[in-house]
XYZ file of C-alpha atoms in Angstrom:
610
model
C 105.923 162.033 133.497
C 107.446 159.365 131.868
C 109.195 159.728 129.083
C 108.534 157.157 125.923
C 111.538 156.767 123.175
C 111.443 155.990 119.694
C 112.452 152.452 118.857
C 115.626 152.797 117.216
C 117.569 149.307 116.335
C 120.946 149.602 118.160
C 124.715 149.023 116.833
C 124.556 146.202 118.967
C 121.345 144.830 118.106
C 122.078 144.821 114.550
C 125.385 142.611 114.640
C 123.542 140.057 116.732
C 120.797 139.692 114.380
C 123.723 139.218 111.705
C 125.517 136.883 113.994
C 121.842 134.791 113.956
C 121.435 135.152 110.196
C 125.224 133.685 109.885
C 124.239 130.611 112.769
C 121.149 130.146 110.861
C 122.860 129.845 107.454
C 125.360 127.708 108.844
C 123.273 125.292 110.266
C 121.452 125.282 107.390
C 123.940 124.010 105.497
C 125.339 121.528 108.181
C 125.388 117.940 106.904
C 123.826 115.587 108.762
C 125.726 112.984 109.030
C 127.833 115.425 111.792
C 128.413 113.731 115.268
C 125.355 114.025 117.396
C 126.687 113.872 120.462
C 129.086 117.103 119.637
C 125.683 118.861 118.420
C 123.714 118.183 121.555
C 126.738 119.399 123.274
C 126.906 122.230 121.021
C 122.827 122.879 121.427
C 123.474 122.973 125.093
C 126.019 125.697 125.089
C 123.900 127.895 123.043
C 120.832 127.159 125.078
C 123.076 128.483 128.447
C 124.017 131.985 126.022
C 120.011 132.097 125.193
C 119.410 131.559 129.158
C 118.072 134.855 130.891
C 119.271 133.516 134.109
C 115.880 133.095 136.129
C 115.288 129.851 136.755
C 117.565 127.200 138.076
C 116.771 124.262 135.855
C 118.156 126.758 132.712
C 121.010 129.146 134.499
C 122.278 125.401 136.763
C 120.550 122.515 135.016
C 121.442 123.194 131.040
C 125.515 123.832 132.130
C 125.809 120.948 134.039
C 124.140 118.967 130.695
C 126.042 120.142 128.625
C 129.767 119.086 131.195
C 128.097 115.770 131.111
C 127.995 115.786 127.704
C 131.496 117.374 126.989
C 132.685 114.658 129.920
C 131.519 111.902 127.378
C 133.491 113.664 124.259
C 136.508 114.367 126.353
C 136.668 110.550 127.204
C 135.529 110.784 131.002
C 132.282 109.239 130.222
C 130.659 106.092 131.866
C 128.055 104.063 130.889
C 125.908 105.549 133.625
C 126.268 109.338 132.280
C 123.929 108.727 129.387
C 121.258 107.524 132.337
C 122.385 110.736 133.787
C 122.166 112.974 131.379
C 118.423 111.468 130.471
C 117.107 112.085 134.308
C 118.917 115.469 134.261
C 117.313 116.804 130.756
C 113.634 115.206 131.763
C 114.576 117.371 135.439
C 114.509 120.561 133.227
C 112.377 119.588 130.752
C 109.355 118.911 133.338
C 110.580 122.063 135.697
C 112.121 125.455 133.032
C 110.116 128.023 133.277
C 110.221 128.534 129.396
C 111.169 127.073 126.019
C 114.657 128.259 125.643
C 114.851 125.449 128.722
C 112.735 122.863 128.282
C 113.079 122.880 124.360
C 117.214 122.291 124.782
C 116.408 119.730 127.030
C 113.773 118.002 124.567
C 116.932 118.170 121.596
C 119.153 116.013 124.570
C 116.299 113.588 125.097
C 115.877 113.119 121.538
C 119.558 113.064 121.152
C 120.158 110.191 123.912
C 117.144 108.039 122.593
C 117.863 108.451 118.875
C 122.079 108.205 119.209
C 122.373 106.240 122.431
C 124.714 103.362 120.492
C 126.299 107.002 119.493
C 126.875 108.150 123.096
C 128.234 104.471 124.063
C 130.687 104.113 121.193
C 132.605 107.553 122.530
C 132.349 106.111 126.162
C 133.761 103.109 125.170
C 136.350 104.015 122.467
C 136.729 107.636 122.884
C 136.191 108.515 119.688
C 133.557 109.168 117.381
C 131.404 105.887 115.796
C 129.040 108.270 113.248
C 129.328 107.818 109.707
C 130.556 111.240 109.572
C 133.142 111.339 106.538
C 131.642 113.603 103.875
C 134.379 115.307 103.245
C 132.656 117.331 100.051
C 128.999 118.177 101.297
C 127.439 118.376 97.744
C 128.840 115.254 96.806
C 127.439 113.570 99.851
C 124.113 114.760 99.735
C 123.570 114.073 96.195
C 121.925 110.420 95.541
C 124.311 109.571 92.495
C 127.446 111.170 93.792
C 127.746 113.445 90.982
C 131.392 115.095 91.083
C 129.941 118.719 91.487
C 133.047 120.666 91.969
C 134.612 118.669 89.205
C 132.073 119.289 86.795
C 131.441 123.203 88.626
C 135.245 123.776 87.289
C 135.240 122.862 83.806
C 132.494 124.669 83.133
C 133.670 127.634 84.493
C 136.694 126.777 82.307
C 134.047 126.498 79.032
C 134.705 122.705 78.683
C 131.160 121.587 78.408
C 131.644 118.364 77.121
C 133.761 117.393 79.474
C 131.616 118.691 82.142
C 128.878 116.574 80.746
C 131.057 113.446 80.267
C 132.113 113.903 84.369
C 127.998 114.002 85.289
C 127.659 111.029 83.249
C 130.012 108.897 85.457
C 127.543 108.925 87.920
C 124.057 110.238 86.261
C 123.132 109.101 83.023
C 120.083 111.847 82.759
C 122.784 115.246 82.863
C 120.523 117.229 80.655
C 117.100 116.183 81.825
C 118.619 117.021 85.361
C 120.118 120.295 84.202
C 116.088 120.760 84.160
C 114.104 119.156 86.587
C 115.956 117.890 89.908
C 115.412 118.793 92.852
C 118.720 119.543 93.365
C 119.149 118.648 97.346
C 122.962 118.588 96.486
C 122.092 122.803 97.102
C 121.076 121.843 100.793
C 124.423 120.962 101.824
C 126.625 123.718 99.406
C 128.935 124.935 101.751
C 128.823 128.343 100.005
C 125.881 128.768 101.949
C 127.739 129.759 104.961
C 128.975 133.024 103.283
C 126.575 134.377 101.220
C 124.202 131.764 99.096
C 124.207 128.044 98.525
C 125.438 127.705 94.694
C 122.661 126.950 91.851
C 124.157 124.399 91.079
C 121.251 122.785 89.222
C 121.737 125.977 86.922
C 125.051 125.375 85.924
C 124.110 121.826 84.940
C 121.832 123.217 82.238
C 124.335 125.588 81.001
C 126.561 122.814 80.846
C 124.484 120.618 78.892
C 122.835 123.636 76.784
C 126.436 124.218 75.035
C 127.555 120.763 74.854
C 128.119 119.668 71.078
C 129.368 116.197 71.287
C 127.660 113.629 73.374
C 130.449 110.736 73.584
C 129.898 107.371 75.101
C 132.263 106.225 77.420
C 134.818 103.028 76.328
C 132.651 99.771 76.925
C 134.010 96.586 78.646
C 134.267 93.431 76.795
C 131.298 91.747 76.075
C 130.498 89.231 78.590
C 127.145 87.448 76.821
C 125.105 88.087 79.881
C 121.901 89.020 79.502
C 119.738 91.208 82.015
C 116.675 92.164 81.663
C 115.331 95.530 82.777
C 111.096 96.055 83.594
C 110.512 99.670 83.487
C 111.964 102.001 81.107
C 111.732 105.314 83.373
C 115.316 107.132 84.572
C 115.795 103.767 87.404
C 115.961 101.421 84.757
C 117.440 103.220 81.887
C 119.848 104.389 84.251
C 120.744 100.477 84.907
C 120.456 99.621 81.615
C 123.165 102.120 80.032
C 125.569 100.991 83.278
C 125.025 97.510 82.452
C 125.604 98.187 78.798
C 129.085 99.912 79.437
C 130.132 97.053 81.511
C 129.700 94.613 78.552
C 126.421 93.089 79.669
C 123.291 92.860 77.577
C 120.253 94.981 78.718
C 116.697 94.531 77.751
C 113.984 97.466 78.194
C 110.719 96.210 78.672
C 108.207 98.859 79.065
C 104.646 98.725 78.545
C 104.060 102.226 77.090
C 105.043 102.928 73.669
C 107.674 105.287 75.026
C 110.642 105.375 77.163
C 110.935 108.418 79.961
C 108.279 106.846 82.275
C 108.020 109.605 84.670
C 109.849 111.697 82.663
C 107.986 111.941 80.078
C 104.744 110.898 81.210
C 104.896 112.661 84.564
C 106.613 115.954 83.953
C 105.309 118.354 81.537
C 106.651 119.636 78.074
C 107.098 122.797 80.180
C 109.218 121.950 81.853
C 111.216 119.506 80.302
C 110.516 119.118 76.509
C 109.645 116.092 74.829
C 112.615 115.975 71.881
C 115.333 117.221 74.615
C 114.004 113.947 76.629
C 114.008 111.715 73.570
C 117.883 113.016 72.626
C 119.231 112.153 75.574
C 117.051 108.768 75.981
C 118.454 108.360 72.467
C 122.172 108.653 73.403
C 121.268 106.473 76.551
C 120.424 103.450 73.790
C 123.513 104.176 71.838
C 125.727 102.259 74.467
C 124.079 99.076 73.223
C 120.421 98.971 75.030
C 117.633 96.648 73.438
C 114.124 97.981 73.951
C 110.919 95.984 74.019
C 107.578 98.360 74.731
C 104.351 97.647 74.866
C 104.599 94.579 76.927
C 103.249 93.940 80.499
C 105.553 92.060 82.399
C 102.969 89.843 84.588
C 100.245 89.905 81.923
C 102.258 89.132 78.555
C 105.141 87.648 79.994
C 105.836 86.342 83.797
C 108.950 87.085 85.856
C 109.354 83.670 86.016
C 109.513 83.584 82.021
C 111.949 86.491 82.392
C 114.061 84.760 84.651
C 114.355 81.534 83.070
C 115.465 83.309 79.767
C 118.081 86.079 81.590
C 120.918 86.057 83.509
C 119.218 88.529 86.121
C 116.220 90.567 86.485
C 116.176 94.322 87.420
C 112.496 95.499 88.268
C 112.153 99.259 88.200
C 108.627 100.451 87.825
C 107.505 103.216 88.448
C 104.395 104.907 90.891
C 101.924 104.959 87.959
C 98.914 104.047 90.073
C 96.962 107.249 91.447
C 95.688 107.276 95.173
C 91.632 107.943 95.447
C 89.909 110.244 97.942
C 87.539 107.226 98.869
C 84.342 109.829 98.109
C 81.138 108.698 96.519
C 81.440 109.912 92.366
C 84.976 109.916 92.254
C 84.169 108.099 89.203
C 81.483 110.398 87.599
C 82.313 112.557 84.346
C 84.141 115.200 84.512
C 86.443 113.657 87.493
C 90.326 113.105 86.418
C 93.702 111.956 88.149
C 96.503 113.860 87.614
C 98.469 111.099 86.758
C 96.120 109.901 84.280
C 96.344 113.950 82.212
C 99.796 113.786 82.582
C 100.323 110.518 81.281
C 97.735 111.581 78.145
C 99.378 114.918 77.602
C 102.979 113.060 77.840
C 101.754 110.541 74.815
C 100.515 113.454 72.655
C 96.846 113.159 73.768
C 95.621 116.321 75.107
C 92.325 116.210 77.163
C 89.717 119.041 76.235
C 89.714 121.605 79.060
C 88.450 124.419 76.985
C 86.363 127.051 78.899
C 86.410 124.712 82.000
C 86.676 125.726 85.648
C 88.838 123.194 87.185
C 89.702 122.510 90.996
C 93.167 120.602 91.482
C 93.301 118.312 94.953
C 96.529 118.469 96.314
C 100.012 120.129 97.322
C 102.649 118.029 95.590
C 104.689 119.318 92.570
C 102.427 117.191 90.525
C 99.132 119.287 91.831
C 101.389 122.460 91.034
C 102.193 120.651 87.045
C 98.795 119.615 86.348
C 97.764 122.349 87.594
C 99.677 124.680 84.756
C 98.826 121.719 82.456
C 95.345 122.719 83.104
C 96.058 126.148 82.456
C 97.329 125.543 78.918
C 94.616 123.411 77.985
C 92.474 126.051 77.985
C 91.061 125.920 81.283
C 88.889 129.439 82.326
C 90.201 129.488 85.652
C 91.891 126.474 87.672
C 91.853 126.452 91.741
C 94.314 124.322 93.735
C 92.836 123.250 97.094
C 94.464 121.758 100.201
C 94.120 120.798 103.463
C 97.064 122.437 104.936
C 98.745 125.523 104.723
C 100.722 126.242 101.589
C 103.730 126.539 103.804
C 103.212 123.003 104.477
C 102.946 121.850 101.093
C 105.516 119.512 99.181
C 106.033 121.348 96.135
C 108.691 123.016 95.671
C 108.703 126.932 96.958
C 109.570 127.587 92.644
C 106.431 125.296 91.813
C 104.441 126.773 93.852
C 105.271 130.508 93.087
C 105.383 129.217 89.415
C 101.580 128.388 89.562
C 100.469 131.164 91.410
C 102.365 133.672 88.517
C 100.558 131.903 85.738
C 97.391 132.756 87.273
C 96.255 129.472 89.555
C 94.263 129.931 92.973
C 95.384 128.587 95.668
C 93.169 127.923 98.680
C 94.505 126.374 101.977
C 92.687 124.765 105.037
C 89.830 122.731 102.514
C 89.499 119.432 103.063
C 87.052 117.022 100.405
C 84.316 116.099 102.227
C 81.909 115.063 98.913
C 81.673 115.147 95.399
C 78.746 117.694 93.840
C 76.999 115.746 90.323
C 74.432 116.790 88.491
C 73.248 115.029 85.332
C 76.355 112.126 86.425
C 79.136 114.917 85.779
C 80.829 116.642 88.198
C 79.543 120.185 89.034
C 81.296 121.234 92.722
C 83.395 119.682 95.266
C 82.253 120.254 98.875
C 85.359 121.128 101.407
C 84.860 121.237 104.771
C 87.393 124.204 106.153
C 90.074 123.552 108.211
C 92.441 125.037 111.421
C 95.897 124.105 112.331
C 96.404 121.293 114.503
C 99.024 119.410 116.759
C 102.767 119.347 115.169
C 104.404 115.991 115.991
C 108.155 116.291 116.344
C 109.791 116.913 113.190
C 106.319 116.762 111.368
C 103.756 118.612 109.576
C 100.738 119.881 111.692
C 97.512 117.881 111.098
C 94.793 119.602 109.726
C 91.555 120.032 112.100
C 88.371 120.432 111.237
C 86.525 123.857 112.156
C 83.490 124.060 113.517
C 81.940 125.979 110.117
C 79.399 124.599 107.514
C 81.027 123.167 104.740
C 80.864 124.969 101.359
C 80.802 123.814 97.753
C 83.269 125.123 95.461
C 81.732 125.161 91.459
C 83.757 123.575 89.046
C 83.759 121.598 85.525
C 86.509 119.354 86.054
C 87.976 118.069 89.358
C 91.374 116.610 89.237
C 92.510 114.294 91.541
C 96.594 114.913 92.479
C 96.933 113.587 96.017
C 99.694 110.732 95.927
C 100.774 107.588 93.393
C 101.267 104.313 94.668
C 102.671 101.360 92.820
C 100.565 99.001 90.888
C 102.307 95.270 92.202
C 99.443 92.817 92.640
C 100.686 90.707 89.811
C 104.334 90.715 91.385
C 103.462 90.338 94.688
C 101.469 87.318 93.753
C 105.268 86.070 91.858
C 106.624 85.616 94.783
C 107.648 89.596 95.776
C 107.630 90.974 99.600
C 105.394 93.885 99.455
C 105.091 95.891 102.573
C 103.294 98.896 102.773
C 102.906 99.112 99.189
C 106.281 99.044 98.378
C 108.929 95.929 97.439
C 111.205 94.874 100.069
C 114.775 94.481 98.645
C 118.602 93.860 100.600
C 120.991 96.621 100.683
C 122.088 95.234 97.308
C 118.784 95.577 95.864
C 118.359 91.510 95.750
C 114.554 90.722 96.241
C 115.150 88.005 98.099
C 112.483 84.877 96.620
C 114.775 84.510 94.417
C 118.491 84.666 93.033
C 118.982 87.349 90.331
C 116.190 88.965 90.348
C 116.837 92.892 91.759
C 114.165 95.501 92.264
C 114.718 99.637 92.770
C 113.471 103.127 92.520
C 109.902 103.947 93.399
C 108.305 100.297 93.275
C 111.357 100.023 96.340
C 111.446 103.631 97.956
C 107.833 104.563 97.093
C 106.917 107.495 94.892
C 110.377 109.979 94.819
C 112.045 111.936 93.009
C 114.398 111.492 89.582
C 117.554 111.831 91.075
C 117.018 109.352 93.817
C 115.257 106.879 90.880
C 118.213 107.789 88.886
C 120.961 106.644 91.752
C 119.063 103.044 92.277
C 119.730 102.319 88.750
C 123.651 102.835 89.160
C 123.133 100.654 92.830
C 121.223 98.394 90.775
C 124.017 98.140 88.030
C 126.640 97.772 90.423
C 124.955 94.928 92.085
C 123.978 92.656 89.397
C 127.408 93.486 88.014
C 128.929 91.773 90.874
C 126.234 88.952 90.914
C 127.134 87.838 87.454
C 130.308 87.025 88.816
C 132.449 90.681 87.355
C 134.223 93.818 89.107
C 133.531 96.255 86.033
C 134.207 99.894 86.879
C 132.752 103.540 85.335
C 135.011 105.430 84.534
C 136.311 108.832 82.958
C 139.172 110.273 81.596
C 138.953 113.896 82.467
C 141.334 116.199 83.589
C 140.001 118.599 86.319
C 141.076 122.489 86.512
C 143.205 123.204 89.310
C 142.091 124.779 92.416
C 143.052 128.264 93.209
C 142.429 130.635 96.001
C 139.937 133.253 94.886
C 139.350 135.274 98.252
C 136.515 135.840 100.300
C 134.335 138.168 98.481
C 130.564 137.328 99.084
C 128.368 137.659 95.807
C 124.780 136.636 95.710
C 123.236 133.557 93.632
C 122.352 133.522 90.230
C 118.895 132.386 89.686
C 117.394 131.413 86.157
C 113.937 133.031 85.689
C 110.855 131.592 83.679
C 109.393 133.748 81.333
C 105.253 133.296 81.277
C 103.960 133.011 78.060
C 101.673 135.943 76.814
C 98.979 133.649 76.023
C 99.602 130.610 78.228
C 96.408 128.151 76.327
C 98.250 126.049 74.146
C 101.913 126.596 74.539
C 103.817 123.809 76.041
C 107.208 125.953 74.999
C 110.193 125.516 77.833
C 109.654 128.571 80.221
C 112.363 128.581 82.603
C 115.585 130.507 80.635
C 118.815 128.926 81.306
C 121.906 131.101 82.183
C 123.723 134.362 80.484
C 127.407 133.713 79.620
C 127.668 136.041 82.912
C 125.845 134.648 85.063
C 127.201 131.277 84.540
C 130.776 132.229 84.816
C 130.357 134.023 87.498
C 127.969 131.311 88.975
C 130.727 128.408 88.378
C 132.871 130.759 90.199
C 131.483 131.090 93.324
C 132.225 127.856 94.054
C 134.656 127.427 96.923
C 136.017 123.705 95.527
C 135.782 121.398 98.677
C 137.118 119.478 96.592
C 140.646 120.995 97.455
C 140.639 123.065 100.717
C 139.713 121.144 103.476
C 139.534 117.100 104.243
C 138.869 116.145 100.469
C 142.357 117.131 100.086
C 143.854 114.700 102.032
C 141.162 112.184 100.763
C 138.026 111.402 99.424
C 137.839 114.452 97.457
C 137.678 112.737 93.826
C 137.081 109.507 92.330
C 137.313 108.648 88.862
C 135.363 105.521 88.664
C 132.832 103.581 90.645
């Protein structure tokens, strides 16, 4: 008789699952503006190690890919490989016997048809025609170009100010960052290879929690030009205190009573309070910024008006404008968009939730904020439904985890199919459940619906937190390219119908995130700068620690925790606890300055001005 063993995980079998974990992490961190054509070539060599040998299209087929490939990098390569190389991969794709094949020959597919101008530049030059140079990762993926390292080191070194007067080179909003951005700068930390990527978000917040001396940078000469700026959110005061430094004029108009836009009207107290917001909004006007609120450009005064009275025109508003479900009684009692409590809650006007069982409509991190919102106003219970899986939500992974801790529902695979009334106010929405369906390449998988009765799910209020758009009739109708909701803008930001007139941030991108709002405003600066005729620079006069060797011990990430309230109804307090003294030293620490070792140090690795 046979004998069975015990599973036991072998020597061997261990250090390849840690050889994985360290591919994974490094991939993970791989930036990807890398060469494609030395990934596919890459992918196919680790596709041949995967290969169990049985079939001839993977043992024969991916090898001789991936020489035609290395051919191309080596400088052998003729214009006919890449024709090659496409037959050969659809030969294995249509013929492997399993995915380690045909899925390595799908990645050389989409590699020829995405990078063939890629694959022709090496043919034809033998060398490399990607726009490859990131020399410090972090730097490169974040949208401002924040000095990370730079500011990493001197507050490891306990100069805070400084730290905070680097950030400010390139991002105006350093404390309300140190708070709320999404931080993709993390993606790309290089430290990630080792052990963890660096929080570097967290370090931020230290930074700008023991800074005692906000100090404005020297301003240029005053040049009499005089720009103004539509929107007062982080896009266009972001522009605004740029344009100030470089001598120019700016003029806020906003139609709220309150600078932040997003900021304040978007992200809750919770998260970032209101009088941290206003202090640094505050310092923001210090370098010389006019503000005019309550006024609707288009209604109370025309661009045209605008533009006949300023030098140039920045247009930065904001995705204010909720999307709709399109189901009957979306405008009943009881129904609410998530922008709409946000915005209330951000101008001191708190809607009365008391008691209420509410159902939240979406998977973005504003579902997962109203959501909490909801929570503090007194809500009874509050359920967030989506269509998809919560793996496949938007939210951040914290958000997400945040609102389940404070004691939201979450139910996946729902889709709105109607809206239950009775009396004309909301009583239950009716969701129709959902399966998994087809993944396009690179995409989420589309919901399907199951072949199951549709239920209704009891509630009091129903809010409404599936998408903004931007509100640009009246522009559009000025004169503005709108396409697909959003304005269409040059590289330099110039609208086009017109000289001077510049547009950015969501009413240009469509509905992002601060940091990337926050980086069209310096664009924006720069280009009206040079429009007006001037070459002003940013600058700062900071003297960076030196560099020095500090081994290769690995040491796990630091992460700030939030600490729930004991009774969460009412209290908008912060919850998320910045750094120890500890933790942020030895946070700051891990850093491995790419700044120094490596390319950056021959250059690239530092600039002082913009």
């Amino acid at each position: 008789m046979a004998v069975i063993e015990v599973y036991e995980k072998s020597r061997g079998l261990a250090m390849m699952e840690d050889l994985y974990a360290a591919l994974e992490g490094r991939i993970g961190v791989s930036a990807p503006t890398s060469c494609p054509v030395e990934f596919a070539s890459a992918f196919a060599k680790l596709a041949v190690a995967q290969s169990c040998g049985k079939c001839t299209p993977c043992r024969v087929g991916l090898v001789q890919l991936g020489e035609l490939i290395d051919g191309i990098l080596d400088g052998y390569g003729v214009p006919e490989d890449i024709d090659l190389i496409t037959e050969l991969a659809e030969s294995i794709y249509y013929s492997a016997d399993c995915a380690i094949g045909y899925e390595a020959a799908a990645v050389a597919l989409r590699s020829i048809k995405g990078f063939k101008d890629d694959y022709l530049f090496h043919i034809e030059h033998n060398n490399c025609g990607a726009d490859s140079f990131a020399p410090v990762p972090c730097v490169a993926a974040c949208p401002a170009g924040v000095d990370i390292p730079g500011y990493l080191a001197l507050t490891a070194a306990g100069r805070y100010n400084d730290a905070l007067s680097l950030i400010r080179k390139d991002n105006p909003f350093a404390v309300a960052c140190g708070m709320i951005c999404e931080h993709p700068c993390e993606l790309q930390c290089r430290r990630g290879m080792m052990d963890d990527p660096i929080n570097i978000r967290g370090i931020k917040r230290y930074a700008a929690d023991h800074c005692d001396a906000n100090v404005l940078p020297a301003k240029a000469a005053p040049t009499g030009k005089r720009i103004a700026v539509i929107g007062g959110g982080p896009s266009g005061l972001s522009a605004a205190y740029f344009l100030a430094l470089m001598g120019h004029e700016p003029v806020v108009f906003d139609r709220r009573s309150q600078l932040g836009g997003m900021l304040r009207y978007g992200i809750p107290a919770y998260r970032l309070p209101r009088d941290i917001l206003q202090a640094e909004i505050d310092f923001l006007l210090s370098a010389g910024i006019t503000v005019e609120t309550g006024i609707r450009v288009g209604e109370d005064l025309t661009i045209a008006e605008l533009a006949e009275q300023y030098d140039a025109v920045y247009l930065s508003i904001g995705a204010h404008k909720e999307n709709r479900l399109g189901l009957e009684g979306e405008d009943a009692e009881g129904v609410f968009s998530a922008i709409d409590i946000l915005y209330n809650i951000g101008g001191d006007e708190v809607p009365d939730f008391n008691d209420k069982d509410v159902i939240v409509v979406g998977g973005g991190n504003v579902a997962m904020d109203v959501a909490r919102t909801a929570l503090r106003m007194g809500s009874k219970s509050v359920r967030i439904v989506y269509r998809r899986r919560v793996m496949d939500m938007t939210a951040q992974a914290a958000e997400i985890d945040a609102a389940k801790a404070e004691g939201c529902i979450l139910q996946e695979l729902v889709a709105p199919v109607g809206i239950e009334l009775a009396d004309g106010k909301v009583c239950g929405l009716k969701v129709q459940p959902q399966m998994v369906g087809a993944m396009p390449a690179g995409g989420r998988p589309a919901p399907v619906p199951l072949d199951e009765p549709a239920v209704t799910l009891a509630c009091d209020a129903l809010v409404l937190a599936i998408g903004q758009v931007i509100d640009y009739h009246h522009f559009e109708a000025a004169g503005f390219k709108v396409e697909r909701g959003r304005f269409v803008a040059a590289k330099d930001g110039s609208a086009g119908h017109a000289d001077g007139i510049f547009v950015g941030g969501d009413c240009s991108s469509g509905p992002a995130t601060a940091i990337l709002a926050i980086a069209a405003g310096k664009a924006a600066a720069r280009s009206i700068d040079t429009y007006l005729g001037f070459d002003h620079s940013i600058s700062v006069d900071v003297e960076i620690p030196s560099a020095l060797p500090k081994g290769k011990a690995y040491c796990a990430r630091a992460n700030m925790i939030e600490v729930l309230p004991q009774e969460i109804a009412g209290d908008y307090s912060l919850v998320e606890c910045g750094f120890s003294d500890q933790e942020a030293q030895q946070e700051a620490n891990r850093c491995l300055r790419c700044d120094h070792f490596g390319l950056a140090a021959l250059r690239g690795g530092r600039s002082f001005s913009w």
